[in-house]
Each structure stands twice: as C-alpha cells, then as structure tokens.
Coordinates of C-alpha atoms in Angstrom, one line a residue:
M212 CA 86.0 10.0 -130.0
N213 CA 84.0 11.3 -127.4
H214 CA 81.3 13.5 -127.8
E215 CA 82.5 16.7 -127.5
R216 CA 85.0 15.6 -129.7
R217 CA 83.1 14.8 -132.1
E218 CA 81.0 17.9 -132.3
F219 CA 84.2 20.4 -132.4
V220 CA 84.5 18.5 -135.2
R221 CA 81.5 18.8 -137.1
N222 CA 80.7 21.6 -136.0
T223 CA 84.5 23.2 -137.7
T224 CA 84.0 21.4 -140.7
A225 CA 80.6 23.0 -141.5
F226 CA 82.3 26.2 -141.1
L227 CA 85.0 25.5 -143.6
A228 CA 82.8 23.5 -145.6
A229 CA 81.2 26.9 -146.2
A230 CA 84.1 29.2 -146.1
A231 CA 85.4 27.0 -148.9
G232 CA 82.3 27.2 -151.0
G233 CA 80.4 24.0 -149.9
L234 CA 84.0 21.4 -150.7
V235 CA 84.4 19.8 -147.1
V236 CA 88.1 20.4 -145.4
P237 CA 89.7 17.7 -144.3
L238 CA 90.5 18.4 -140.4
A239 CA 93.4 17.2 -137.8
S240 CA 93.1 18.2 -134.5
R241 CA 96.8 17.4 -133.9
A242 CA 97.8 20.5 -132.1
L243 CA 95.1 20.2 -129.4
E244 CA 96.3 19.3 -126.3
V245 CA 93.5 17.9 -123.7
E246 CA 93.7 18.6 -119.7
S247 CA 95.7 14.8 -119.4
G248 CA 98.6 16.3 -121.4
T249 CA 98.1 13.5 -124.4
K250 CA 97.7 14.9 -127.7
P251 CA 94.5 13.7 -129.4
E252 CA 95.4 10.9 -132.2
I253 CA 94.8 12.0 -135.9
D254 CA 91.2 11.6 -137.3
A255 CA 92.1 13.2 -140.7
D256 CA 94.7 14.2 -143.6
I257 CA 96.0 18.4 -142.6
S258 CA 94.8 20.0 -145.7
A259 CA 97.5 22.7 -146.9
P260 CA 95.7 25.6 -145.9
E261 CA 94.5 24.8 -142.3
D262 CA 98.5 23.6 -141.9
L263 CA 99.5 27.4 -143.1
M264 CA 96.5 28.8 -141.1
R265 CA 98.6 27.3 -137.8
E266 CA 101.3 28.1 -138.8
H267 CA 100.4 31.9 -138.7
G268 CA 99.6 31.2 -135.4
L269 CA 102.8 29.7 -134.7
L270 CA 104.5 33.1 -135.7
D271 CA 101.8 35.8 -134.2
R272 CA 103.3 34.3 -131.2
I273 CA 106.7 34.9 -132.4
L274 CA 105.4 38.6 -133.0
L275 CA 104.0 38.3 -129.1
V276 CA 107.7 37.6 -128.7
Y277 CA 108.5 40.9 -130.1
E278 CA 106.1 42.8 -128.5
E279 CA 107.3 41.8 -125.4
G280 CA 111.5 42.5 -126.1
L281 CA 110.5 45.9 -127.6
R282 CA 108.2 46.7 -124.2
R283 CA 111.2 45.8 -122.2
L284 CA 113.9 48.2 -124.5
R285 CA 110.9 50.9 -124.1
V286 CA 110.4 51.1 -120.4
K287 CA 114.8 50.7 -120.0
E288 CA 114.6 47.3 -118.4
D289 CA 117.2 44.6 -118.7
V290 CA 117.2 42.5 -122.2
P291 CA 119.5 40.2 -122.8
P292 CA 120.1 39.9 -126.9
E293 CA 118.6 36.2 -127.2
V294 CA 115.2 37.6 -127.1
F295 CA 115.1 38.5 -130.5
Q296 CA 118.0 36.4 -131.9
K297 CA 116.1 32.8 -130.6
P298 CA 112.7 34.1 -131.8
A299 CA 114.0 35.9 -135.6
T300 CA 116.5 32.1 -135.7
L301 CA 112.9 30.5 -135.6
I302 CA 111.4 32.9 -138.3
R303 CA 114.7 32.3 -140.7
K304 CA 114.3 28.8 -140.1
F305 CA 110.5 28.1 -140.2
V306 CA 108.4 30.3 -141.2
E307 CA 111.0 31.7 -144.0
D308 CA 112.8 29.0 -145.4
Y309 CA 110.0 26.3 -145.3
H310 CA 106.6 28.2 -144.4
E311 CA 107.2 30.4 -147.1
R312 CA 108.4 29.1 -149.4
Q313 CA 106.0 26.3 -149.4
E314 CA 103.6 29.4 -149.9
E315 CA 105.5 30.9 -153.0
N316 CA 106.6 27.2 -154.7
F317 CA 102.6 25.8 -154.7
I318 CA 100.0 28.4 -153.6
F319 CA 101.1 31.5 -155.5
T320 CA 102.0 29.9 -158.2
A321 CA 98.8 27.9 -158.7
F322 CA 97.1 31.7 -158.3
E323 CA 99.7 32.9 -161.0
Q324 CA 98.7 30.0 -163.7
H325 CA 94.9 30.4 -163.1
K326 CA 95.3 34.1 -163.4
T327 CA 93.1 35.2 -159.9
L328 CA 93.8 37.5 -157.6
V329 CA 97.4 37.7 -158.9
D330 CA 98.0 41.2 -158.0
L331 CA 97.7 39.6 -154.6
V332 CA 100.0 36.9 -154.7
N333 CA 101.9 39.5 -155.8
V334 CA 102.3 42.2 -152.9
L335 CA 102.3 38.8 -150.6
R336 CA 105.2 37.9 -152.5
Q337 CA 107.3 41.3 -152.1
Q338 CA 105.8 41.1 -148.9
H339 CA 107.8 37.9 -148.0
D340 CA 111.0 39.8 -149.4
A341 CA 111.0 42.6 -147.5
G342 CA 110.0 40.4 -144.2
R343 CA 113.8 38.6 -144.8
K344 CA 115.6 41.6 -145.2
L345 CA 113.9 42.4 -141.9
T346 CA 115.2 39.1 -140.0
D347 CA 118.6 39.6 -141.9
V348 CA 118.9 43.3 -139.4
V349 CA 117.2 41.7 -136.2
L350 CA 119.7 38.2 -137.0
N351 CA 122.8 40.9 -137.4
A352 CA 121.8 43.6 -134.3
A353 CA 121.5 40.6 -131.8
T354 CA 124.2 39.3 -131.7
A355 CA 126.4 39.5 -128.4
A356 CA 129.1 41.9 -130.1
N357 CA 126.3 44.0 -131.5
F358 CA 123.4 44.2 -129.1
A359 CA 126.2 46.4 -127.0
K360 CA 125.8 49.2 -129.8
S361 CA 123.1 52.1 -129.3
D362 CA 122.2 51.9 -133.0
A363 CA 122.3 48.6 -133.5
R364 CA 119.9 48.3 -130.7
Q365 CA 117.4 51.1 -133.0
Q366 CA 118.3 48.8 -136.0
L367 CA 116.8 45.8 -134.4
V368 CA 113.7 48.0 -133.0
H369 CA 112.7 49.4 -136.8
A370 CA 113.2 45.9 -138.2
C371 CA 110.9 44.7 -135.2
E372 CA 108.2 47.1 -135.4
A373 CA 108.4 47.3 -139.1
F374 CA 108.2 42.8 -139.4
I375 CA 105.1 42.8 -136.9
H376 CA 103.1 46.2 -139.4
M377 CA 103.6 43.8 -142.5
Y378 CA 102.9 40.2 -141.2
R379 CA 99.6 40.9 -139.4
P380 CA 97.6 42.0 -141.9
H381 CA 99.9 39.6 -144.8
A382 CA 98.8 36.4 -142.7
A383 CA 95.1 37.8 -142.0
R384 CA 94.4 38.3 -146.1
E385 CA 96.1 35.0 -147.1
D386 CA 94.0 33.5 -144.3
T387 CA 90.6 35.2 -145.0
V388 CA 91.2 35.6 -149.3
L389 CA 93.8 33.7 -150.7
F390 CA 93.4 30.3 -149.0
P391 CA 89.7 29.7 -149.0
A392 CA 90.0 30.9 -152.8
L393 CA 92.1 28.4 -153.3
Y394 CA 90.1 25.4 -153.1
K395 CA 88.0 26.6 -156.2
V396 CA 90.9 27.3 -157.9
I397 CA 92.4 23.8 -157.7
G398 CA 89.8 22.0 -156.4
A399 CA 89.4 19.9 -152.9
K400 CA 91.2 17.0 -154.4
A401 CA 94.6 19.2 -155.6
V402 CA 94.2 20.9 -152.3
G403 CA 94.5 18.0 -150.4
E404 CA 97.5 16.2 -152.4
L405 CA 99.0 19.4 -151.2
G406 CA 98.3 19.0 -147.5
E407 CA 100.4 15.6 -147.5
K408 CA 103.7 17.2 -149.5
F409 CA 103.5 20.1 -146.6
E410 CA 103.8 17.4 -144.0
A411 CA 106.1 15.5 -146.0
E412 CA 108.2 18.3 -146.6
E413 CA 107.9 19.1 -143.3
Q414 CA 108.6 16.1 -142.0
R415 CA 112.4 16.0 -144.1
L416 CA 113.5 19.7 -142.5
F417 CA 112.3 19.1 -138.5
G418 CA 111.5 15.4 -138.3
A419 CA 108.2 13.5 -136.7
E420 CA 106.2 16.2 -135.1
G421 CA 108.1 19.1 -136.6
F422 CA 105.4 21.9 -135.9
D423 CA 105.0 20.7 -132.8
K424 CA 108.5 20.7 -131.7
N425 CA 108.3 24.5 -133.3
V426 CA 105.6 25.3 -131.0
D427 CA 107.4 24.4 -128.1
A428 CA 110.6 26.5 -128.7
V429 CA 108.5 29.2 -128.9
A430 CA 106.6 28.2 -126.0
A431 CA 109.7 27.7 -124.2
I432 CA 110.7 31.5 -124.8
E433 CA 107.4 32.9 -123.5
K434 CA 108.3 31.1 -120.0
Q435 CA 111.9 32.8 -119.9
L436 CA 109.6 36.0 -120.9
G437 CA 106.5 35.4 -118.6
I438 CA 103.8 35.8 -121.3
Y439 CA 103.4 31.7 -121.8
E440 CA 100.0 32.2 -119.6
L441 CA 96.8 32.8 -122.0
A442 CA 95.2 34.6 -119.0
A443 CA 97.9 36.8 -118.3
F444 CA 96.4 38.5 -121.1
T445 CA 93.0 38.6 -120.0
P446 CA 91.8 42.4 -119.0
R447 CA 91.1 42.8 -115.5

C-alpha cells in the first residue's frame, strides 16, 4: 500500500470511528479506480453502513439520469423512452429488490426490536413503498407504446419528480442519522457480520463484482446522455 493510500485509509477510518461513537468501521477501497484504470485490491471487509451508503451514491447517479431526461422533455428535445426505462429498471432490480430489502430485513428490524428511532424507520418504510409505486408508473409509462402518449409522459414526469424529491432527503437521513446509530444499537461486531451477509446476497443476485457491474450500467446511460464527465458539472 503506497503512502497516499495509507493516508486515505487512516483519515477515513478516524472520521468513521468518530461518527460511530468511537467504534472503528471496517473499510474497503474496492470501488476506487486509479489512473492506470485498474482497481486496487481490497484491504478490509466493507461494513454494512458503508455498503449501503455507496449504493446511495449509485442511486444518486440514477437520479441525475432522471433529471437529465426530464430536462430534455421540458425543452422539447427528442427523448427515447429507454432514457427512463433503463434507470427505472436498475432502480427496481438493484435499489428496490435488493438494497431496500436488505435495509428492511436487517437494519430497520434491528431498530424496531430495540425500540430506537422507530418513528424514523416507519417513515423510511412508507417511503420505500411509495417509491415502488412510483417506479411502477415510470416502467409502465416508459414502454415504447405508452411513451408516445402525452398523458403517459405526464404521469412519468410527475412520478420521476416525486421520486427524486423523496429519495434525496430519504438517503441523506439514513446516511446521517440511521446508519451511524446502528453501531450503538447492535454493536460493531454485528455490523461487520451484516456486511458479510450483504456481500453474499449481492453476489448471489448479481454475481461477482455485482455493485461494480451496476455502476458500469449507470455509467453507460450517462455516456449515452452526455453527462458522464464529472467536469461538465463544474460551474464556469
């Protein structure tokens, strides 16, 4: 491990340890890419909160795709239905059917059993249900036959806008309130074991490097839309 990487791991570990009330969070660098285009080998297991938070990052990139599609519709540019169908399919398969199920079955239940942050968990569960209904609308409206209809496109616009409006604060509240509190609720050892369970389920559903494959799928859509380059978002 080179000096820069050691410094990164040390600083990040210190930050996460402070956020968790002094409990060190296992780290990994599996999603990082170096300039040579190769991915550094994993030095440690990924904790459950870190796993969920990086998946929130993936979701946020999908929301950017939704926003670009909506922008093009507003200015009456030609927008094919797959601009919405592809990201909605990723949301259904990776976010709703995997990521959220892991949260509901392991994270939310832990807080409910310990009677901690129950009101927050109730809202988060309700928002998961609401998000799935919105994704149903997008998937239905973004078919080739329906997308040609103005009323279906309007339903799609409302569903995407509502989904974005809800999930940005939803993910932020989980990242800043729920996940840091998990260490106090079940302890660092159990959090580490949860990370292993999540990784096993991810590989079962998506194969080896399942997260990376989904990142690549989102990147392909970004490139198709011309929003892949990060520098394009820098204010001029």
